[in-house]
Short mmCIF file of C-alpha atoms and ligand atoms in Angstrom, two decimals:
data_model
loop_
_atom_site.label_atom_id
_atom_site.label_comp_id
_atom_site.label_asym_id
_atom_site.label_seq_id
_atom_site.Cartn_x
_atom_site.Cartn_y
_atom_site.Cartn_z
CA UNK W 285 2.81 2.65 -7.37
CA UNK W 286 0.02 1.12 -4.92
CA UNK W 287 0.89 2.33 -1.64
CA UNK W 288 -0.81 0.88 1.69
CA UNK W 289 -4.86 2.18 0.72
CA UNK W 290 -4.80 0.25 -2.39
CA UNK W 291 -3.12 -2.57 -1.07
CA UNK W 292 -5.91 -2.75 1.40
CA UNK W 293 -8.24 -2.23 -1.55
CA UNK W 294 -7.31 -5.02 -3.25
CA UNK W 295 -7.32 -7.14 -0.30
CA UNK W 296 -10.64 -6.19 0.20
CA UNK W 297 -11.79 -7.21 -2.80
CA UNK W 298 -9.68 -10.97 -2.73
CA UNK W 299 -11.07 -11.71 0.58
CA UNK W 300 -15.10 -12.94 -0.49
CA UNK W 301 -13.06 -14.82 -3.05
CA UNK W 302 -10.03 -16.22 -1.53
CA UNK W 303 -11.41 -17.03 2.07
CA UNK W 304 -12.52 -20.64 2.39
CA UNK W 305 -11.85 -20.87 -1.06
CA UNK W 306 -9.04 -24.19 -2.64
CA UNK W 307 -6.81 -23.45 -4.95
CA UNK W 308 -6.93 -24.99 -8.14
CA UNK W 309 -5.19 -25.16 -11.92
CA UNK W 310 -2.87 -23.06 -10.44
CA UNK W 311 -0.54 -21.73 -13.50
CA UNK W 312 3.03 -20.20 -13.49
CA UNK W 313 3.91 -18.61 -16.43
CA UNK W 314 7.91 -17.46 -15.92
CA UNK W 315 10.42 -18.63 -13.30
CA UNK W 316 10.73 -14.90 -11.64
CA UNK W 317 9.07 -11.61 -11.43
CA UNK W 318 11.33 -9.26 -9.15
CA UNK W 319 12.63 -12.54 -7.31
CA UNK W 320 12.41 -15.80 -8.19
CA UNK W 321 8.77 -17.40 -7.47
CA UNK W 322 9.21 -20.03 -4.14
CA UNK W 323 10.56 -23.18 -5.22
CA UNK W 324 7.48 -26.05 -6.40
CA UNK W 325 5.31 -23.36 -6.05
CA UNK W 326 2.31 -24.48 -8.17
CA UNK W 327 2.66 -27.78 -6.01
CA UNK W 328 2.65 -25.94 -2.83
CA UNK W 329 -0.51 -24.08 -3.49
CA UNK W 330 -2.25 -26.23 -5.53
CA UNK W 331 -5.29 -27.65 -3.32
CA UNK W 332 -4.74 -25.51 -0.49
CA UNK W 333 -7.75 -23.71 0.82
CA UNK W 334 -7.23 -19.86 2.23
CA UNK W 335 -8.05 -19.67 5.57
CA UNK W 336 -7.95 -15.91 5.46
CA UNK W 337 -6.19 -13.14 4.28
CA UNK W 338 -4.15 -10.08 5.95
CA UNK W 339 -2.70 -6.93 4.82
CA UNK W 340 1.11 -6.25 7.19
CA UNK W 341 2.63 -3.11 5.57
CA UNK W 342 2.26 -3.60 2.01
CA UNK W 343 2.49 -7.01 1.27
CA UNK W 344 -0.81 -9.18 0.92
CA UNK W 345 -0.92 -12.67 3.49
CA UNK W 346 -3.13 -15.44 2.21
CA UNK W 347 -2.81 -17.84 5.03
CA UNK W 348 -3.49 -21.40 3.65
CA UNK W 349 -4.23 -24.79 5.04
CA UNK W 350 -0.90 -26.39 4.42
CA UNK W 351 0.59 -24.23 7.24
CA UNK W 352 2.30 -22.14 4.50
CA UNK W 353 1.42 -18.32 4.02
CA UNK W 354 1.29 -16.79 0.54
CA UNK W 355 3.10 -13.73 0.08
CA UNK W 356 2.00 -11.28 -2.66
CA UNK W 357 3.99 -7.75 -3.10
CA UNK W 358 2.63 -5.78 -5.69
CA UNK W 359 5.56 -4.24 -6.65
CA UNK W 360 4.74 -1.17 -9.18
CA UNK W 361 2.27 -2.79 -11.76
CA UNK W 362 1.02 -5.74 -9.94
CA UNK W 363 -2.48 -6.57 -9.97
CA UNK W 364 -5.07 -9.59 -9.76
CA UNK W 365 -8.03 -10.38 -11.98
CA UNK W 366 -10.96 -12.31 -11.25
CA UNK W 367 -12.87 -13.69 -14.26
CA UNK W 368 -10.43 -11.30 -16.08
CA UNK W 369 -11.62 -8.09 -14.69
CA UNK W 370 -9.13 -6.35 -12.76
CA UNK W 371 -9.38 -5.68 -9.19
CA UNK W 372 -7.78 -2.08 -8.13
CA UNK W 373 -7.63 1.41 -9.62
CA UNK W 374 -5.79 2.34 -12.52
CA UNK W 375 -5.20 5.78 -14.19
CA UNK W 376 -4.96 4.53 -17.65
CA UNK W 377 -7.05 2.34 -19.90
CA UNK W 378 -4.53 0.27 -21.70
CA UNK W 379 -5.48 -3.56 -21.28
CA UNK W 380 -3.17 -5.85 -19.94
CA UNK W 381 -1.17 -7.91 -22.16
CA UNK W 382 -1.82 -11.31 -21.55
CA UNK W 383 2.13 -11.65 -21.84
CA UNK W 384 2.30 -10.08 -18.29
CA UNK W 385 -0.15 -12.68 -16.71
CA UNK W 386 2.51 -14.57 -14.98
CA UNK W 387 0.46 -16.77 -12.98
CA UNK W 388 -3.38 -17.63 -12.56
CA UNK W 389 -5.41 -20.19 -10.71
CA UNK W 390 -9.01 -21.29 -9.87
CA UNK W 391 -10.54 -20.56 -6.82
CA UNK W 392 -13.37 -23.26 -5.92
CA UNK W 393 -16.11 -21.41 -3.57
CA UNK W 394 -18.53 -24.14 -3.15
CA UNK W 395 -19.91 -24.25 -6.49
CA UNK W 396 -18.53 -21.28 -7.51
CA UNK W 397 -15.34 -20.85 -9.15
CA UNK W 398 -13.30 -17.65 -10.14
CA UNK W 399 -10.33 -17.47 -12.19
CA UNK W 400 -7.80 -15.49 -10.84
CA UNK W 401 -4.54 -13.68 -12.44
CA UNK W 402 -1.63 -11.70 -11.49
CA UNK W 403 -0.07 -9.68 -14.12
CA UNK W 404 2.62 -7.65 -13.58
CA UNK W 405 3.88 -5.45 -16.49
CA UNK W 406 7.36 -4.01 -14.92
CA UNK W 407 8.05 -7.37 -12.65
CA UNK W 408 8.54 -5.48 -9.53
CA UNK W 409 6.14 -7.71 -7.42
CA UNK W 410 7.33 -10.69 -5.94
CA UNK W 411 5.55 -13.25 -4.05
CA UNK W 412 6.86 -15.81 -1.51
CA UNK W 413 5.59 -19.10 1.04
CA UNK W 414 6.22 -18.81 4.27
CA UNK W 415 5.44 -21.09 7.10
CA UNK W 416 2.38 -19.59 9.00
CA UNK W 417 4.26 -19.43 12.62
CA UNK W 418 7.33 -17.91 11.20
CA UNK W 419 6.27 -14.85 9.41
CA UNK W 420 6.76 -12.71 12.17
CA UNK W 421 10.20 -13.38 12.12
CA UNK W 422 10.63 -13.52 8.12
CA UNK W 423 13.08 -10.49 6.88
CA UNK W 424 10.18 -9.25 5.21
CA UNK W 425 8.47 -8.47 8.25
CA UNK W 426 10.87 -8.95 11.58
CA UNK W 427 12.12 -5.01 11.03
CA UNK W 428 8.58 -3.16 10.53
CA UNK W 429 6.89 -0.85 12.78
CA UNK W 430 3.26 -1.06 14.05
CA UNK W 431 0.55 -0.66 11.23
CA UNK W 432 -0.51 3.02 11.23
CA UNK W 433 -4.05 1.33 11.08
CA UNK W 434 -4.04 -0.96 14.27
CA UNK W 435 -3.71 -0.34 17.97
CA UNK W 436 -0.03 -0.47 18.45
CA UNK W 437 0.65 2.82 16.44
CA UNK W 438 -0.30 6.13 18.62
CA UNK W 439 0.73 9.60 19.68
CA UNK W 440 2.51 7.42 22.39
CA UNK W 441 4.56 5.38 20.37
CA UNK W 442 5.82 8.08 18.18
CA UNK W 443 6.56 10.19 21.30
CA UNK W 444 8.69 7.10 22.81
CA UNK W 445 10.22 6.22 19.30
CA UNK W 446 11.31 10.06 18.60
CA UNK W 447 12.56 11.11 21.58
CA UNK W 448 15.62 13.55 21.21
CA UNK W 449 15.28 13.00 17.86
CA UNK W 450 17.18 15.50 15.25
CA UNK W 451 16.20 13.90 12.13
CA UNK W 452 13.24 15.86 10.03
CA UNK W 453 9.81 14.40 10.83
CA UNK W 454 8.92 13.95 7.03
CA UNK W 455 11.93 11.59 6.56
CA UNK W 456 11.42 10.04 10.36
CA UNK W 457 7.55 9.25 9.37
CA UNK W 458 9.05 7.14 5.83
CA UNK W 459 11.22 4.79 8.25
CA UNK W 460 9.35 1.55 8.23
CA UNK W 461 10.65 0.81 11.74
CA UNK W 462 8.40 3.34 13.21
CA UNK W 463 5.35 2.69 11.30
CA UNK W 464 4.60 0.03 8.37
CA UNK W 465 3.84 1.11 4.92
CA UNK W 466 3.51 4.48 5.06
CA UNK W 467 4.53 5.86 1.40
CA UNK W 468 5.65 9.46 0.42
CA UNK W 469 2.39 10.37 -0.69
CA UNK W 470 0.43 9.70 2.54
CA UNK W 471 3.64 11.34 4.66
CA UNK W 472 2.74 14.83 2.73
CA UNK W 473 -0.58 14.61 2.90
CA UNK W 474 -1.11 14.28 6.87
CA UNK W 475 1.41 16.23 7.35
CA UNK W 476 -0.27 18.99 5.76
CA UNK W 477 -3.60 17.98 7.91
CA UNK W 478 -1.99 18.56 10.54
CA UNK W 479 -0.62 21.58 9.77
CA UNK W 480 2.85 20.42 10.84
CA UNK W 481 6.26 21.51 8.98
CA UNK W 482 7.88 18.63 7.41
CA UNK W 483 11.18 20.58 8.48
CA UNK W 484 10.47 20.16 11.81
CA UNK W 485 13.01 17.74 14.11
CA UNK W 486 10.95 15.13 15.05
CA UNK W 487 11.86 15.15 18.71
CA UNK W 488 10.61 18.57 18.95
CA UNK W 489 7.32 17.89 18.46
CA UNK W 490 4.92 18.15 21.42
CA UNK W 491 2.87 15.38 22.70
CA UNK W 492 -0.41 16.80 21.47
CA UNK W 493 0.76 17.41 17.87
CA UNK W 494 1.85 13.84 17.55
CA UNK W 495 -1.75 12.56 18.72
CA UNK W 496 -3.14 14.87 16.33
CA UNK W 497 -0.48 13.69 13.37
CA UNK W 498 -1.49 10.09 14.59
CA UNK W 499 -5.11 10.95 14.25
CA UNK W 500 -5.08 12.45 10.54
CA UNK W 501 -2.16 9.12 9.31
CA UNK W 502 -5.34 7.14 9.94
CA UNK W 503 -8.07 9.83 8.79
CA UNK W 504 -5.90 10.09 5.44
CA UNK W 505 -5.50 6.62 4.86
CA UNK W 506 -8.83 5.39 5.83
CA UNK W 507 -10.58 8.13 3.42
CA UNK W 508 -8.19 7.32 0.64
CA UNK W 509 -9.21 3.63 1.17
CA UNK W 510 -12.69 4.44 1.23
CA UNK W 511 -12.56 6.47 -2.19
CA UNK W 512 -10.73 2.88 -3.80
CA UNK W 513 -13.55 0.85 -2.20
CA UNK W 514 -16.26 3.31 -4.08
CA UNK W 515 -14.25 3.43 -7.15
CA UNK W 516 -13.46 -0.58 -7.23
CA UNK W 517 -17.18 -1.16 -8.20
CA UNK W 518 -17.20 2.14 -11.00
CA UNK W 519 -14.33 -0.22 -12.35
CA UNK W 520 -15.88 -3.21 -12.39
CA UNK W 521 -16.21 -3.35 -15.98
CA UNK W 522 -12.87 -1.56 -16.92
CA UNK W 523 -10.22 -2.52 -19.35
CA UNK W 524 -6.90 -3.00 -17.46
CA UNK W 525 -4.21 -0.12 -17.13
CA UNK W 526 -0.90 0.30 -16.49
CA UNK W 527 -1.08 2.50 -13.47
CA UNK W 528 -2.33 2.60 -10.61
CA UNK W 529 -5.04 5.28 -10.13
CA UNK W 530 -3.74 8.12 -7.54
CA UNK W 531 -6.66 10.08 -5.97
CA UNK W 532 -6.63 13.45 -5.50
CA UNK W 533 -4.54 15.39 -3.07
CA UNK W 534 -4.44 18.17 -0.86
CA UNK W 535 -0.51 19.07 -1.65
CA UNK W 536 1.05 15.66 -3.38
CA UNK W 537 2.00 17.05 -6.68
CA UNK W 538 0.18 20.23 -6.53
CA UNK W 539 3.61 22.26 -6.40
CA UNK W 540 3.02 26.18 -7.59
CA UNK W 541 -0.88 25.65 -6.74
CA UNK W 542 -2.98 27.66 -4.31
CA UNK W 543 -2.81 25.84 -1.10
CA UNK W 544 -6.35 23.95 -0.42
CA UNK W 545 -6.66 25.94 2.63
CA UNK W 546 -7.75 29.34 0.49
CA UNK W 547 -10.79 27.70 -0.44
CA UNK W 548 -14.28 28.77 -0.02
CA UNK W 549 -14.56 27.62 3.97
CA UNK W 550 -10.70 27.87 4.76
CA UNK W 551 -9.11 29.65 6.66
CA UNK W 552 -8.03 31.76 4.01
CA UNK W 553 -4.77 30.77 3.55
CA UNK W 554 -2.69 32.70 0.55
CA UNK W 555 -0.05 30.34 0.75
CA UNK W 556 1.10 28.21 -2.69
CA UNK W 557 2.60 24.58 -2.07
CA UNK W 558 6.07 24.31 -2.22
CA UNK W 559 8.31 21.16 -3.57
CA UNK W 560 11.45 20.47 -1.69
CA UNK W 561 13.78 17.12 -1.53
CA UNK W 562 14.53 15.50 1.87
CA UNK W 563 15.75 11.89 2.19
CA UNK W 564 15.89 11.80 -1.81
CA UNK W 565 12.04 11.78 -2.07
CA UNK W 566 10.07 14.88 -2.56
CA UNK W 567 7.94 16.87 -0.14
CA UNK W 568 4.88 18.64 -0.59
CA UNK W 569 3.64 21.30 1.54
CA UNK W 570 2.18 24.46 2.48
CA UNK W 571 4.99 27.08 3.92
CA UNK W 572 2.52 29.37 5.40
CA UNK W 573 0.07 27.04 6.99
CA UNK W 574 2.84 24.15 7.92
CA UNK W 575 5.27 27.09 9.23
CA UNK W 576 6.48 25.06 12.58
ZN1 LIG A 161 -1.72 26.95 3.46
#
């Protein structure tokens, strides 16, 4: 499942595209993917130019010139194409059935013109129009936190938003209130960078710790989005897959392995990582260096 770092990958690679671009021989295949698509939507994007395009949590913004904003959610399987070459990572080489291209359009660059796709093989993307100056206050987004990327998410706002808190800082940290689009994977991972125990009540933690477990949210997601951004031009000329490509981890999945800190220039950790279940979702960690 893309979680926030290819999200921001693939916006990334839309934006040269997309911005300043119209929209033309725009195609809709079906009448639904997880939801129904917006109603007239070929209409409602066809000419439009994008004026730019955002990332909020996990959902892709293409702000157009009609005063609408296009919504993309990848879902599980979504991707784009341009020119028919997809644009993300994927850990398989099956192509994409041309069955799952549920809608495509032109965009005009000048004189330059790419074809762009969505295909979506399980249907659990959506997309959706939304008037520019109400997206704040869509469902979608009127509930979400501060992006763990921007300035409104700090050791200061997790200290205000936990305070007295009892529940478990690895289930607190998945709450989308307190910071947008953090996944399960990303959770484990900086939690083990920070050598914090995801058993831990989050309104225990000290002031420091939560700068430092601010700190490494952004380190891990800003290295994990500059590994897709290295490996999006490798891919250039890949076949399409049915997965999206997971890099690798510290402690995600890696239960009954050494713990990463016992390598050469560790601190010698002997610790193996552990797999427990809190919140429904699994957690990956390292008992001996996460201990508190
Ligand atoms: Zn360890």
């Amino acid at each position: 499942m893309p979680e926030l770092p290819e999200v921001e990958t693939v916006r990334r690679g839309l934006e040269p595209v997309l911005v300043g671009a119209s929209l033309t021989r725009v195609r809709q295949n079906r009448p639904d993917l997880r939801f129904p698509f917006p109603d007239r939507f070929v209409e409602r994007l066809e000419g439009a130019t994008v004026e730019r395009i955002d990332r909020r949590a996990k959902y892709l913004l293409a702000a157009l010139s009609t005063g609408e904003t296009w919504v993309t959610h990848l879902g599980m399987t979504g991707r784009f194409t341009l020119d028919g070459t997809q644009l993300g990572e994927f850990e398989e080489s099956a192509p994409i059935a041309g069955k799952h291209e549920h809608m495509s359009f032109c965009a005009v660059h000048g004189k330059a013109t790419t074809r762009v796709g969505f295909a979506d093989a399980r249907r659990f993307g959506f997309m959706g129009l939304i008037p520019t100056d109400r997206v704040e206050a869509h469902p979608w987004f009127a509930g979400l936190g501060p992006e763990p990327l921007g300035n409104g998410f700090s050791g200061a706002h997790l200290a205000e938003t936990w305070a007295g808190k009892k529940q478990n800082v690895k289930v607190s940290l998945l709450d989308q209130r307190t910071v947008a689009g953090l996944g399960n994977i990303y959770v484990c991972e900086a939690l083990y960078r920070a050598r914090i125990s995801p058993l831990i009540a989050a309104g225990k933690l000290t002031k420091p710790r939560l700068e430092t477990l601010a700190a490494v949210i952004r380190d891990v997601l800003n290295d994990a989005i500059a590994a897709g951004g290295s490996t999006l031009r490798d891919f250039a000329n890949a076949e399409g897959g049915q997965g999206y490509f997971q890099h690798r981890f510290d402690v995600y999945g890696r239960e009954g392995q050494p713990c990463p800190n016992s390598r050469e220039g560790g601190e010698g950790c002997s610790g193996v990582v552990k797999r427990i279940v809190q919140g429904g979702r699994s957690t990956f960690y390292c008992p001996s260096c996460q201990k508190r």
